[in-house]
Coordinates of C-alpha atoms in Angstrom, one line a residue:
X5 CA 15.6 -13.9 -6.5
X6 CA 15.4 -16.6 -4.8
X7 CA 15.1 -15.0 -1.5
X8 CA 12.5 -13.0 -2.7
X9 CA 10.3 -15.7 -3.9
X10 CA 10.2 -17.7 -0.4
X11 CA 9.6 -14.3 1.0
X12 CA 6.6 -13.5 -0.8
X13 CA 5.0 -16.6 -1.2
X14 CA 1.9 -17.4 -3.4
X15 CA 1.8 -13.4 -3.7
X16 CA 4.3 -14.0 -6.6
X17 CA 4.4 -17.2 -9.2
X18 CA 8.3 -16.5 -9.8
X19 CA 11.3 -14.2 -9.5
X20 CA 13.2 -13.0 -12.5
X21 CA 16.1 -11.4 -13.2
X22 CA 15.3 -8.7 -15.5
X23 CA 17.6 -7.1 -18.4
X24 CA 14.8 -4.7 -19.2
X25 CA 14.5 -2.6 -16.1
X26 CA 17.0 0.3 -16.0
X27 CA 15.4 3.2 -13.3
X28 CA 12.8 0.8 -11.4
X29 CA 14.4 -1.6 -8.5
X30 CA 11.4 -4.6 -9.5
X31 CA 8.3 -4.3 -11.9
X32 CA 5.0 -6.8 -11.8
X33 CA 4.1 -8.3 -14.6
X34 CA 1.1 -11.1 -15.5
X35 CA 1.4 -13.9 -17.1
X36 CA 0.2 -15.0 -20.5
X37 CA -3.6 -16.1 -19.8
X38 CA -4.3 -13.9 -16.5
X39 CA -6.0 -10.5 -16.7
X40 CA -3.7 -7.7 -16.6
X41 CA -3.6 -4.7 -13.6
X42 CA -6.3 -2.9 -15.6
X43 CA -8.9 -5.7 -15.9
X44 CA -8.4 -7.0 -12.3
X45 CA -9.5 -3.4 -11.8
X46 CA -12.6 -2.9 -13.9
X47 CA -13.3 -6.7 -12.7
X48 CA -13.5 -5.7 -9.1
X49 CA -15.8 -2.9 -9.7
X50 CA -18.1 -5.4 -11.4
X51 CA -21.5 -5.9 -9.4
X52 CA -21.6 -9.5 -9.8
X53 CA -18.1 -9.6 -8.0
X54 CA -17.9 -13.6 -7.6
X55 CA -14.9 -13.9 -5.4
X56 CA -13.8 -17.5 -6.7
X57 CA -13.7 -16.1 -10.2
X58 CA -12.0 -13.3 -8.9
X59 CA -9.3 -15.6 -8.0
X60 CA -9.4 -18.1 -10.6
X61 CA -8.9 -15.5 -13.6
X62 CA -6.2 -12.7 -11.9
X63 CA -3.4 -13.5 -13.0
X64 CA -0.4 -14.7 -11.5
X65 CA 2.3 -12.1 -11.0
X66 CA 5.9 -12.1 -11.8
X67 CA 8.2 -10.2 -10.1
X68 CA 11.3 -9.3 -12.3
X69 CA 13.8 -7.3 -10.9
X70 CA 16.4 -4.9 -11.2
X71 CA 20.2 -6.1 -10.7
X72 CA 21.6 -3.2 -11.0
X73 CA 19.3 -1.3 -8.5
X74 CA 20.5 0.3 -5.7
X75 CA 17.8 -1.3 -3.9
X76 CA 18.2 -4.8 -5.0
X77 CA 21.8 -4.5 -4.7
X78 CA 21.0 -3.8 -0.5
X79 CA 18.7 -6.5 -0.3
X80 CA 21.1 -8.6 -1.6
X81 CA 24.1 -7.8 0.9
X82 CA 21.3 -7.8 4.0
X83 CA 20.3 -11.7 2.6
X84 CA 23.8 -12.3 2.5
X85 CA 24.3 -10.6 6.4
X86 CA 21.8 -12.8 7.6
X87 CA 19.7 -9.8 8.7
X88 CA 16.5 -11.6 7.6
X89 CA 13.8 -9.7 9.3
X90 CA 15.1 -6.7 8.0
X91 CA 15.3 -8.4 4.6
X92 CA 11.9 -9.8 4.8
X93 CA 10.4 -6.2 5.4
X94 CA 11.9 -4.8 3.1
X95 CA 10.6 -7.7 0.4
X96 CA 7.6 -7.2 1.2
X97 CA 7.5 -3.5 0.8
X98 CA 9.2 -3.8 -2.8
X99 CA 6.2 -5.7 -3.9
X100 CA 3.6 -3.4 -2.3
X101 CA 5.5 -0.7 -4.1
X102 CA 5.8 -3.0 -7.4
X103 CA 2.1 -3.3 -7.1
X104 CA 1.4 0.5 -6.9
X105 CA 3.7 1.3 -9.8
X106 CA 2.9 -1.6 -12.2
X107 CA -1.0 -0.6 -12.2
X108 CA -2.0 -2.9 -9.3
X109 CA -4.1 -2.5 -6.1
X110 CA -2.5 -2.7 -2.3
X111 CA -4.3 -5.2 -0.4
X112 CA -3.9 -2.9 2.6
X113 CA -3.7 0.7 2.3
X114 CA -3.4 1.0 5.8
X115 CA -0.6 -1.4 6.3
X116 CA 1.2 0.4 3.2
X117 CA 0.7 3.8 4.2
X118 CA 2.1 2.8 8.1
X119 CA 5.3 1.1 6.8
X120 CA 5.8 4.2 4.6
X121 CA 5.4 6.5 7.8
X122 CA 8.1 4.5 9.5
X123 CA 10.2 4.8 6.9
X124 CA 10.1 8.3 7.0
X125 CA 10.5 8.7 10.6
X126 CA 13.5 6.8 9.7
X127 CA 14.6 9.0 7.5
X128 CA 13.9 12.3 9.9
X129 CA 16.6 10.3 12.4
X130 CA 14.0 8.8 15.2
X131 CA 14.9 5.2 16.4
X132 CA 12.4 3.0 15.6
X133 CA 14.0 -0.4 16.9
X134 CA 12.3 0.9 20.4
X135 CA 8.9 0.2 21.6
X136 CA 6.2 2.0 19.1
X137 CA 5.0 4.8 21.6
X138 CA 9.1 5.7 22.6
X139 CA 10.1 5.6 18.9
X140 CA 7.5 8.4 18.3
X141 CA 9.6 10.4 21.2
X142 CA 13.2 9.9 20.7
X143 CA 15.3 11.1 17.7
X144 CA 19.0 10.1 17.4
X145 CA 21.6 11.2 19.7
X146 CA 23.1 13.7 16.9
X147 CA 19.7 15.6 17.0
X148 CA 20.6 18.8 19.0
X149 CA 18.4 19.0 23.0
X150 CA 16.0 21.5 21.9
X151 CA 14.7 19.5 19.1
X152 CA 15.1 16.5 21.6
X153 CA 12.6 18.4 23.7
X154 CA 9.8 18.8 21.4
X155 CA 9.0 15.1 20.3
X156 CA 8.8 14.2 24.3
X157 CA 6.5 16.7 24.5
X158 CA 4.4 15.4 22.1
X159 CA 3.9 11.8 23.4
X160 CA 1.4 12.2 25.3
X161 CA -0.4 12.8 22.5
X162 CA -2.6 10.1 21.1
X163 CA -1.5 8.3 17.8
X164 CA -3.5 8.8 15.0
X165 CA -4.0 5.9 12.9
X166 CA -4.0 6.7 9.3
X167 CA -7.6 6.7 7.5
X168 CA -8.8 4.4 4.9
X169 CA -11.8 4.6 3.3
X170 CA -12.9 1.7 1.5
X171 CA -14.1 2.6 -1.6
X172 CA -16.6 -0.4 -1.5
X173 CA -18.1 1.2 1.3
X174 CA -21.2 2.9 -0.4
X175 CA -22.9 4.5 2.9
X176 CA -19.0 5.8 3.8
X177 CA -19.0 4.2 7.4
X178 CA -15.9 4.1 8.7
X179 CA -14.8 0.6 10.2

């Protein structure tokens, strides 16, 4: 927990160790007095929009988490490894994901949406420890040559960034 809390910063007023979460890994809850996921919704979407009072009234998360989790449980042991980058990472994509399931909004999108694409090319065996544009063509050494062959092949290829459209956008320009 405490880990987690240096980790994430002002994003988070505290880290607790929850007995109420059985499935989840970490839920984000508000405090007493702030507005809850729903209102910082309908507030945002409020014409008058002042920023300040956008800031002043949210309401100060609280991370409680899961110590029975899988998750939690592998944080733990890479804290305890001194792998702190990888731990770090990791944090921070628990509380993105905390924030998408507990009713919130992802600061980024796009930073969200490209940590979950490298988890996934993780999980389809690539290297990703490389340089970004050799990740994208090598796979593991277990991966048999003819599927080798086909990611080379397509790294030439220019990267596609994914697309966010920011829904305050009201002309849809892309940025």
């Amino acid at each position: 927990a405490d880990f987690l809390k240096k980790t994430l910063g002002e994003k988070v007023e505290s880290v607790k160790v929850s007995d109420r979460l059985t499935d989840s890994p970490c839920a984000l809850v508000t405090s007493k007095f702030g507005w809850s996921a729903n209102m910082e919704r309908l507030m945002k979407g409020q014409a008058f929009g002042d920023a300040r009072q956008m800031e002043y009234m949210k309401g100060r998360k609280i991370m409680e988490i899961n110590p029975e989790s899988d998750i939690i449980k592998g944080l733990k042991t890479l804290v305890d490894e001194k792998d702190d980058d990888r731990a770090r990472d990791l944090s921070e994509l628990l509380y993105e994901t905390s924030l998408l399931t507990s009713g919130f909004a992802v600061d980024s999108p796009r930073d969200y949406a490209g940590k979950v694409f490298t988890l996934m090319k993780i999980a389809l065996g690539y290297d990703v420890s490389e340089e970004p544009a050799a990740a994208a063509a090598a796979p593991q050494a277990d991966a048999k040559p003819e599927e080798a062959a086909a990611p080379e092949a397509k790294a030439a290829d220019p990267v596609v960034e994914p697309e966010v459209v920011d829904p305050n956008d009201p002309w849809g320009k892309k940025k």
